[in-house]
Tab-separated table of C-alpha atoms and ligand atoms in Angstrom:
chain	number	residue	atom	x	y	z
A	1	MET	CA	-6.772	-17.061	4.024
A	2	ASN	CA	-4.432	-19.280	6.096
A	3	GLN	CA	-6.718	-22.292	6.670
A	4	ARG	CA	-3.985	-24.722	7.690
A	5	PRO	CA	-4.106	-26.373	11.142
A	6	ALA	CA	-1.640	-24.658	13.467
A	7	ALA	CA	-0.121	-28.050	14.374
A	8	ASN	CA	0.825	-28.598	10.722
A	9	VAL	CA	2.341	-25.129	10.452
A	10	LEU	CA	4.380	-25.796	13.592
A	11	GLU	CA	5.546	-29.136	12.208
A	12	ASN	CA	6.638	-27.417	8.996
A	13	ASP	CA	8.227	-24.304	10.478
A	14	PHE	CA	9.710	-25.461	13.789
A	15	LEU	CA	13.223	-26.075	12.512
A	16	THR	CA	13.246	-22.791	10.562
A	17	ILE	CA	12.235	-20.859	13.691
A	18	ARG	CA	14.749	-22.726	15.849
A	19	HIS	CA	17.469	-21.989	13.278
A	20	ALA	CA	16.590	-18.275	13.217
A	21	ILE	CA	16.576	-17.926	17.028
A	22	LEU	CA	19.883	-19.774	17.326
A	23	ASN	CA	21.404	-17.386	14.774
A	24	VAL	CA	20.202	-14.426	16.850
A	25	ALA	CA	21.663	-15.907	20.059
A	26	ALA	CA	25.012	-16.683	18.441
A	27	GLY	CA	25.127	-13.254	16.762
A	28	LEU	CA	24.547	-11.466	20.096
A	29	ASP	CA	27.305	-13.580	21.715
A	30	ARG	CA	29.644	-12.686	18.855
A	31	ILE	CA	29.079	-8.963	19.454
A	32	ASP	CA	29.576	-9.326	23.232
A	33	GLU	CA	32.762	-11.326	22.809
A	34	GLY	CA	34.289	-8.788	20.436
A	35	SER	CA	37.005	-6.516	21.811
A	36	ASP	CA	35.974	-3.011	22.924
A	37	ASN	CA	32.322	-4.058	23.016
A	38	ALA	CA	31.304	-0.951	24.987
A	39	THR	CA	31.232	1.071	21.741
A	40	ALA	CA	28.892	-1.425	20.116
A	41	LYS	CA	26.616	-1.373	23.168
A	42	ASP	CA	25.927	2.346	22.573
A	43	ASP	CA	25.048	1.771	18.937
A	44	HIS	CA	21.336	2.507	18.339
A	45	ARG	CA	21.029	-0.777	16.471
A	46	ILE	CA	21.582	-2.701	19.717
A	47	GLN	CA	18.520	-0.968	21.171
A	48	GLN	CA	16.583	-1.798	17.984
A	49	ILE	CA	17.507	-5.465	18.441
A	50	LYS	CA	16.389	-5.384	22.084
A	51	ASN	CA	13.067	-3.781	21.152
A	52	ALA	CA	12.546	-6.358	18.417
A	53	LEU	CA	13.296	-9.243	20.798
A	54	ALA	CA	10.687	-7.927	23.233
A	55	ILE	CA	8.113	-7.931	20.416
A	56	LEU	CA	8.749	-11.639	19.771
A	57	ALA	CA	7.546	-12.424	23.292
A	58	GLU	CA	4.239	-10.575	22.823
A	59	PRO	CA	1.117	-12.726	22.471
A	60	ASP	CA	-0.807	-10.821	19.774
A	61	LEU	CA	-0.603	-11.160	15.982
A	62	GLY	CA	1.272	-8.705	13.767
A	63	ARG	CA	4.701	-9.359	15.267
A	64	ALA	CA	6.451	-9.218	11.883
A	65	GLU	CA	4.945	-5.781	11.202
A	66	ARG	CA	5.928	-4.509	14.672
A	67	VAL	CA	9.470	-5.870	14.320
A	68	GLN	CA	9.733	-4.029	10.975
A	69	LEU	CA	8.651	-0.825	12.716
A	70	ALA	CA	11.211	-1.408	15.487
A	71	PHE	CA	13.893	-1.225	12.786
A	72	SER	CA	12.369	1.836	11.034
A	73	ARG	CA	12.918	5.581	11.215
A	74	PRO	CA	9.738	7.282	12.426
A	75	TYR	CA	7.402	9.253	10.137
A	76	GLU	CA	6.637	12.877	10.959
A	77	PRO	CA	3.213	14.053	9.766
A	78	GLY	CA	3.375	17.482	8.109
A	79	TRP	CA	6.993	17.000	6.913
A	80	ASN	CA	5.997	18.499	3.535
A	81	LYS	CA	4.267	21.563	5.000
A	82	LYS	CA	7.406	22.963	6.689
B	1	MET	CA	3.235	-22.364	-14.650
B	2	ASP	CA	3.672	-19.362	-16.976
B	3	TYR	CA	4.575	-16.285	-14.941
B	4	ILE	CA	5.640	-12.668	-15.391
B	5	ASP	CA	8.452	-11.027	-13.404
B	6	PRO	CA	7.232	-7.428	-13.107
B	7	HIS	CA	10.529	-6.031	-11.754
B	8	ILE	CA	13.941	-7.291	-12.863
B	9	HIS	CA	17.101	-5.567	-14.121
B	10	MET	CA	18.306	-7.742	-16.956
B	11	VAL	CA	20.974	-5.249	-18.091
B	12	SER	CA	22.903	-6.512	-15.037
B	13	ARG	CA	22.378	-10.208	-15.774
B	14	ILE	CA	24.053	-12.619	-18.131
B	15	THR	CA	22.310	-14.291	-21.048
B	16	ASP	CA	22.283	-17.619	-19.158
B	17	ASP	CA	19.813	-15.981	-16.767
B	18	TYR	CA	17.379	-15.461	-19.655
B	19	GLU	CA	17.632	-19.172	-20.306
B	20	ARG	CA	17.033	-19.997	-16.608
B	21	LEU	CA	14.027	-17.656	-16.561
B	22	ALA	CA	12.597	-19.231	-19.720
B	23	ARG	CA	13.091	-22.753	-18.346
B	24	SER	CA	11.327	-21.822	-15.111
B	25	GLY	CA	8.199	-20.549	-16.897
B	26	CYS	CA	8.874	-16.831	-17.251
B	27	VAL	CA	7.065	-15.488	-20.335
B	28	ALA	CA	7.460	-11.734	-19.823
B	29	ILE	CA	9.412	-9.276	-17.716
B	30	SER	CA	9.252	-5.569	-16.977
B	31	GLU	CA	12.525	-3.769	-16.401
B	32	PRO	CA	12.491	-0.401	-14.615
B	33	ALA	CA	15.300	2.112	-15.172
B	34	PHE	CA	17.504	2.065	-12.051
B	35	TRP	CA	20.834	2.881	-10.469
B	36	ALA	CA	23.638	0.917	-12.117
B	37	GLY	CA	25.686	0.583	-8.913
B	38	PHE	CA	27.716	3.693	-9.825
B	39	ASP	CA	26.724	7.287	-10.608
B	40	ARG	CA	26.682	8.072	-14.326
B	41	GLY	CA	28.596	11.153	-15.359
B	42	SER	CA	26.186	12.730	-17.837
B	43	ALA	CA	22.685	12.689	-19.304
B	44	GLU	CA	24.137	11.151	-22.476
B	45	ALA	CA	24.891	7.999	-20.486
B	46	PHE	CA	21.148	7.729	-19.797
B	47	ARG	CA	20.354	8.146	-23.490
B	48	ASP	CA	22.462	5.046	-24.148
B	49	TYR	CA	20.912	3.232	-21.181
B	50	PHE	CA	17.356	3.920	-22.426
B	51	SER	CA	18.313	2.582	-25.875
B	52	GLN	CA	19.802	-0.503	-24.262
B	53	LEU	CA	16.547	-1.132	-22.376
B	54	ILE	CA	14.269	-0.491	-25.343
B	55	ASP	CA	16.207	-2.196	-28.144
B	56	PHE	CA	18.995	-4.471	-26.950
B	57	GLU	CA	17.313	-6.099	-23.923
B	58	ARG	CA	14.069	-6.551	-25.838
B	59	SER	CA	15.805	-8.517	-28.581
B	60	ARG	CA	18.041	-10.444	-26.123
B	61	ALA	CA	14.904	-11.538	-24.201
B	62	ALA	CA	13.068	-12.463	-27.405
B	63	GLN	CA	15.760	-15.031	-28.220
B	64	TYR	CA	14.492	-16.992	-25.202
B	65	GLY	CA	10.797	-16.471	-25.893
B	66	ILE	CA	10.522	-13.833	-23.148
B	67	GLN	CA	8.633	-10.619	-23.908
B	68	HIS	CA	10.479	-7.595	-22.539
B	69	PHE	CA	8.910	-4.332	-21.358
B	70	CYS	CA	10.591	-1.383	-19.668
B	71	TRP	CA	10.172	1.874	-17.741
B	72	LEU	CA	12.140	5.111	-18.065
B	73	CYS	CA	13.194	7.694	-15.465
B	74	ILE	CA	16.031	9.048	-13.362
B	75	ASN	CA	16.315	6.725	-10.361
B	76	ALA	CA	16.023	7.883	-6.748
B	77	LYS	CA	19.732	7.510	-5.972
B	78	GLU	CA	21.022	9.676	-8.811
B	79	ALA	CA	18.109	12.090	-8.219
B	80	GLU	CA	20.310	13.588	-5.501
B	81	ASN	CA	21.916	15.456	-8.438
B	82	VAL	CA	19.017	17.764	-9.359
B	83	THR	CA	20.663	19.347	-12.422
B	84	LEU	CA	21.530	15.981	-13.976
B	85	SER	CA	18.066	14.667	-13.113
B	86	ARG	CA	16.308	17.479	-14.956
B	87	GLU	CA	18.491	16.884	-18.025
B	88	VAL	CA	17.570	13.189	-17.952
B	89	ILE	CA	13.850	13.932	-17.552
B	90	SER	CA	14.050	16.197	-20.618
B	91	LEU	CA	15.381	13.224	-22.655
B	92	ILE	CA	12.490	10.916	-21.789
B	93	PRO	CA	9.854	12.245	-24.277
B	94	GLU	CA	11.902	11.136	-27.287
B	95	PHE	CA	11.811	7.518	-26.004
B	96	LEU	CA	8.360	7.366	-24.449
B	97	ASP	CA	6.431	6.229	-27.512
B	98	ARG	CA	8.741	3.349	-28.354
B	99	PRO	CA	7.273	-0.204	-28.300
B	100	GLY	CA	7.319	-1.869	-24.900
B	101	VAL	CA	7.825	1.286	-22.817
B	102	LEU	CA	5.177	1.007	-20.091
B	103	GLY	CA	5.639	4.322	-18.303
B	104	ILE	CA	7.767	6.207	-15.762
B	105	GLY	CA	9.775	4.183	-13.234
B	106	GLU	CA	11.260	3.215	-10.955
B	107	ILE	CA	11.013	6.651	-9.397
B	108	GLY	CA	10.785	7.173	-5.648
B	109	LEU	CA	13.017	7.818	-2.680
B	110	ASN	CA	16.260	6.259	-1.484
B	111	LYS	CA	17.467	8.156	1.620
B	112	ASN	CA	14.360	10.384	1.815
B	113	THR	CA	16.332	13.596	1.170
B	114	PRO	CA	14.901	16.973	0.030
B	115	ASN	CA	16.588	16.631	-3.415
B	116	GLU	CA	15.179	13.146	-3.933
B	117	THR	CA	11.743	14.434	-2.941
B	118	THR	CA	12.005	17.338	-5.400
B	119	ILE	CA	12.862	15.071	-8.330
B	120	PHE	CA	10.308	12.437	-7.312
B	121	THR	CA	7.601	15.128	-7.243
B	122	GLU	CA	8.715	16.446	-10.652
B	123	GLN	CA	8.605	12.957	-12.194
B	124	VAL	CA	5.144	12.303	-10.743
B	125	ASP	CA	4.095	15.594	-12.335
B	126	PHE	CA	5.710	14.552	-15.651
B	127	ALA	CA	3.895	11.184	-15.628
B	128	ALA	CA	0.561	12.687	-14.543
B	129	SER	CA	0.679	15.361	-17.248
B	130	ARG	CA	1.006	12.595	-19.874
B	131	ASP	CA	-1.244	10.085	-18.151
B	132	GLU	CA	1.593	7.551	-18.026
B	133	LEU	CA	1.697	4.560	-15.683
B	134	ILE	CA	4.051	4.982	-12.697
B	135	LEU	CA	6.297	2.386	-11.029
B	136	ILE	CA	7.673	3.393	-7.623
B	137	HIS	CA	10.754	2.237	-5.707
B	138	THR	CA	10.397	2.458	-1.922
B	139	PRO	CA	13.605	2.778	0.153
B	140	HIS	CA	15.466	-0.053	1.814
B	141	LEU	CA	15.578	-1.200	5.418
B	142	GLU	CA	15.244	1.511	8.096
B	143	ASP	CA	14.281	4.156	5.502
B	144	LYS	CA	11.415	2.167	3.984
B	145	TYR	CA	8.600	3.048	6.367
B	146	LEU	CA	9.299	6.790	6.413
B	147	GLY	CA	9.979	6.857	2.648
B	148	THR	CA	6.788	4.984	1.808
B	149	ARG	CA	4.735	7.406	3.934
B	150	MET	CA	6.425	10.390	2.223
B	151	ILE	CA	5.816	8.868	-1.227
B	152	LEU	CA	2.120	8.375	-0.402
B	153	ASP	CA	1.923	12.012	0.767
B	154	VAL	CA	3.407	13.254	-2.532
B	155	LEU	CA	1.052	11.075	-4.610
B	156	THR	CA	-2.020	12.152	-2.629
B	157	SER	CA	-1.145	15.814	-3.055
B	158	ASP	CA	-1.340	15.529	-6.880
B	159	SER	CA	-5.028	15.190	-7.741
B	160	ARG	CA	-4.262	13.957	-11.284
B	161	VAL	CA	-2.623	10.773	-9.986
B	162	LYS	CA	-4.953	7.780	-10.336
B	163	PRO	CA	-4.014	5.116	-7.730
B	164	GLU	CA	-5.012	2.267	-10.066
B	165	ARG	CA	-2.288	3.459	-12.496
B	166	VAL	CA	0.516	3.380	-9.899
B	167	LEU	CA	2.541	0.337	-8.756
B	168	ILE	CA	4.375	0.825	-5.436
B	169	ASP	CA	7.193	-1.675	-5.159
B	170	HIS	CA	9.210	-3.420	-2.441
B	171	VAL	CA	6.314	-3.420	0.064
B	172	GLU	CA	6.777	-5.440	3.257
B	173	GLU	CA	4.734	-6.211	6.364
B	174	HIS	CA	4.771	-2.613	7.653
B	175	THR	CA	3.906	-0.847	4.376
B	176	VAL	CA	1.635	-3.166	2.366
B	177	LYS	CA	-1.676	-2.339	4.064
B	178	ARG	CA	-1.351	1.424	3.724
B	179	VAL	CA	-0.527	1.086	0.003
B	180	LEU	CA	-3.429	-1.286	-0.747
B	181	ASP	CA	-5.935	0.663	1.381
B	182	ALA	CA	-5.116	3.799	-0.638
B	183	GLY	CA	-6.014	1.947	-3.869
B	184	TYR	CA	-2.524	1.502	-5.360
B	185	TRP	CA	-1.041	-1.673	-6.812
B	186	CYS	CA	1.913	-3.140	-4.946
B	187	GLY	CA	4.868	-5.436	-5.533
B	188	MET	CA	6.692	-7.669	-3.060
B	189	THR	CA	10.391	-8.161	-3.763
B	190	LEU	CA	11.878	-11.559	-2.979
B	191	TYR	CA	15.423	-11.030	-1.657
B	192	PRO	CA	17.330	-13.462	0.537
B	193	ILE	CA	18.263	-11.030	3.375
B	194	THR	CA	17.069	-7.479	2.902
B	195	LYS	CA	13.490	-7.804	1.642
B	196	CYS	CA	10.754	-10.518	1.616
B	197	THR	CA	11.453	-14.239	1.661
B	198	PRO	CA	9.022	-16.442	-0.303
B	199	ALA	CA	7.484	-17.550	3.028
B	200	ARG	CA	6.916	-13.989	4.291
B	201	ALA	CA	5.530	-12.941	0.905
B	202	ALA	CA	3.095	-15.878	1.126
B	203	ASP	CA	2.118	-14.728	4.649
B	204	ILE	CA	1.364	-11.267	3.252
B	205	ILE	CA	-0.891	-12.831	0.591
B	206	GLU	CA	-2.720	-14.872	3.235
B	207	ARG	CA	-3.263	-11.748	5.336
B	208	HIS	CA	-4.030	-9.170	2.639
B	209	GLY	CA	-5.458	-11.207	-0.260
B	210	THR	CA	-4.601	-11.328	-3.955
B	211	GLU	CA	-6.077	-8.077	-5.283
B	212	ARG	CA	-3.615	-5.528	-6.780
B	213	ILE	CA	-0.533	-7.403	-5.590
B	214	MET	CA	2.366	-9.062	-7.420
B	215	ALA	CA	5.745	-10.630	-6.643
B	216	ASN	CA	9.095	-9.934	-8.289
B	217	SER	CA	12.761	-10.892	-8.060
B	218	ALA	CA	14.208	-7.386	-8.578
B	219	GLY	CA	17.232	-9.323	-9.869
B	220	ASP	CA	20.086	-6.870	-10.427
B	221	TRP	CA	23.889	-6.499	-10.032
B	222	GLY	CA	23.780	-7.177	-6.259
B	223	PRO	CA	22.963	-10.343	-4.316
B	224	SER	CA	19.602	-11.352	-5.801
B	225	ASP	CA	17.980	-14.360	-7.405
B	226	PRO	CA	16.393	-13.856	-10.844
B	227	THR	CA	14.378	-17.056	-10.410
B	228	ALA	CA	12.902	-16.059	-7.027
B	229	VAL	CA	9.315	-15.924	-8.330
B	230	PRO	CA	9.157	-19.701	-9.020
B	231	LYS	CA	10.263	-20.234	-5.387
B	232	PHE	CA	7.325	-18.107	-4.257
B	233	ILE	CA	5.010	-20.126	-6.542
B	234	PHE	CA	6.332	-23.312	-4.945
B	235	GLU	CA	5.776	-21.931	-1.413
B	236	LEU	CA	2.122	-21.090	-2.188
B	237	ARG	CA	1.591	-24.500	-3.775
B	238	ARG	CA	3.155	-26.232	-0.742
B	239	ARG	CA	0.659	-24.390	1.472
B	240	GLY	CA	-2.226	-25.745	-0.603
B	241	HIS	CA	-3.259	-22.627	-2.524
B	242	SER	CA	-5.072	-23.241	-5.802
B	243	GLU	CA	-3.368	-22.838	-9.156
B	244	ALA	CA	-5.910	-20.095	-9.968
B	245	THR	CA	-4.914	-18.127	-6.841
B	246	ILE	CA	-1.204	-18.426	-7.636
B	247	ARG	CA	-1.710	-17.583	-11.282
B	248	LYS	CA	-3.639	-14.445	-10.342
B	249	ILE	CA	-0.627	-13.060	-8.426
B	250	VAL	CA	2.174	-14.032	-10.800
B	251	TYR	CA	0.426	-13.715	-14.179
B	252	ASP	CA	-3.078	-12.194	-14.263
B	253	ASN	CA	-2.302	-9.247	-11.968
B	254	PRO	CA	0.771	-7.993	-13.876
B	255	ILE	CA	-1.194	-8.280	-17.134
B	256	GLN	CA	-4.142	-6.379	-15.667
B	257	PHE	CA	-1.918	-3.544	-14.426
B	258	PHE	CA	0.349	-3.307	-17.495
B	259	SER	CA	-2.624	-3.480	-19.903
B	260	GLN	CA	-3.455	0.071	-18.862
B	261	SER	CA	-0.481	1.098	-21.043
B	262	LYS	CA	-1.248	1.132	-24.756
B	263	ARG	CA	2.323	-0.031	-25.402
B	264	PHE	CA	1.866	-3.339	-23.533
B	265	ASP	CA	1.708	-5.533	-26.651
B	266	PHE	CA	1.869	-8.846	-24.765
B	267	THR	CA	0.908	-12.076	-26.555
B	268	PRO	CA	0.033	-15.024	-24.266
B	269	ARG	CA	1.518	-18.419	-25.091
B	270	THR	CA	-0.865	-20.616	-27.071
C	301	ZN	ZN1	14.656	-2.124	-9.125
């Protein structure tokens, strides 16, 4: 249903995307610059962030869905039959 | 544009918010029973809460020309206390036939625990045995995907549950397709940080269409914006969507879903 020319979408959204990426970069710096940052590095959320960042660089559609999954606990089929 | 907010907790909002809603085009709201931000000590506290929803909020909303509807249940968070939950469920029949009560909700899961699952299953059974509409809360953040899958498993395992009579709320990019493909209605919640932004909700509409989907503010006692739906309307308009398309999501769809309850006595503005 999105019939808008990609160039128009880019024009509209460029600053929002730039703003979001800059926030990510500054946030990662803030964690690294904190004292005793080795503890934070072992936190599973750091790995989630790394996985999510890798998804951003992928070429195919559905990045938002895959980033959501990168931050989600996995589902186990048959959980209710145990 | 007249719109309906199908999920908002007005007990947590001040009267000025009713005025803001009315000024921004809100003509009706549906308020699910939820967690108040603290655990209540007894079932009697829920009796008072149900009365507040059914009587007090309805009349407070009416002062601003907003028609108020509500849902009753024990919420997923307090469902961790199974004994209390069963006492609360036993109170519901005495309130269920009151004007404006649309069904059972918002039931669901919060941390996806065994106790929550037990009480969710019992409330689905309660609703199915009375052919009541169901409104479902899906968990937040990292628990959402797993919780939504578990909720769908519980619903599928009860053959009396009719998907067209169930609204599954707080869907996002990773849960919306599964919910729609299974025939349920869904709601997108517009929250600044933890759920959908108006832009991402508009993306979901462009990818998945306008059938069986609505948008809500889920305004409550936490950081939330009761007038989030008009921001979503504005985003769709800015992208060039027709007024008919927008109206279907924010007005026609809630009416179509709620009209399955005989207690939805909504009167459109003339
Ligand atoms: Zn809610």
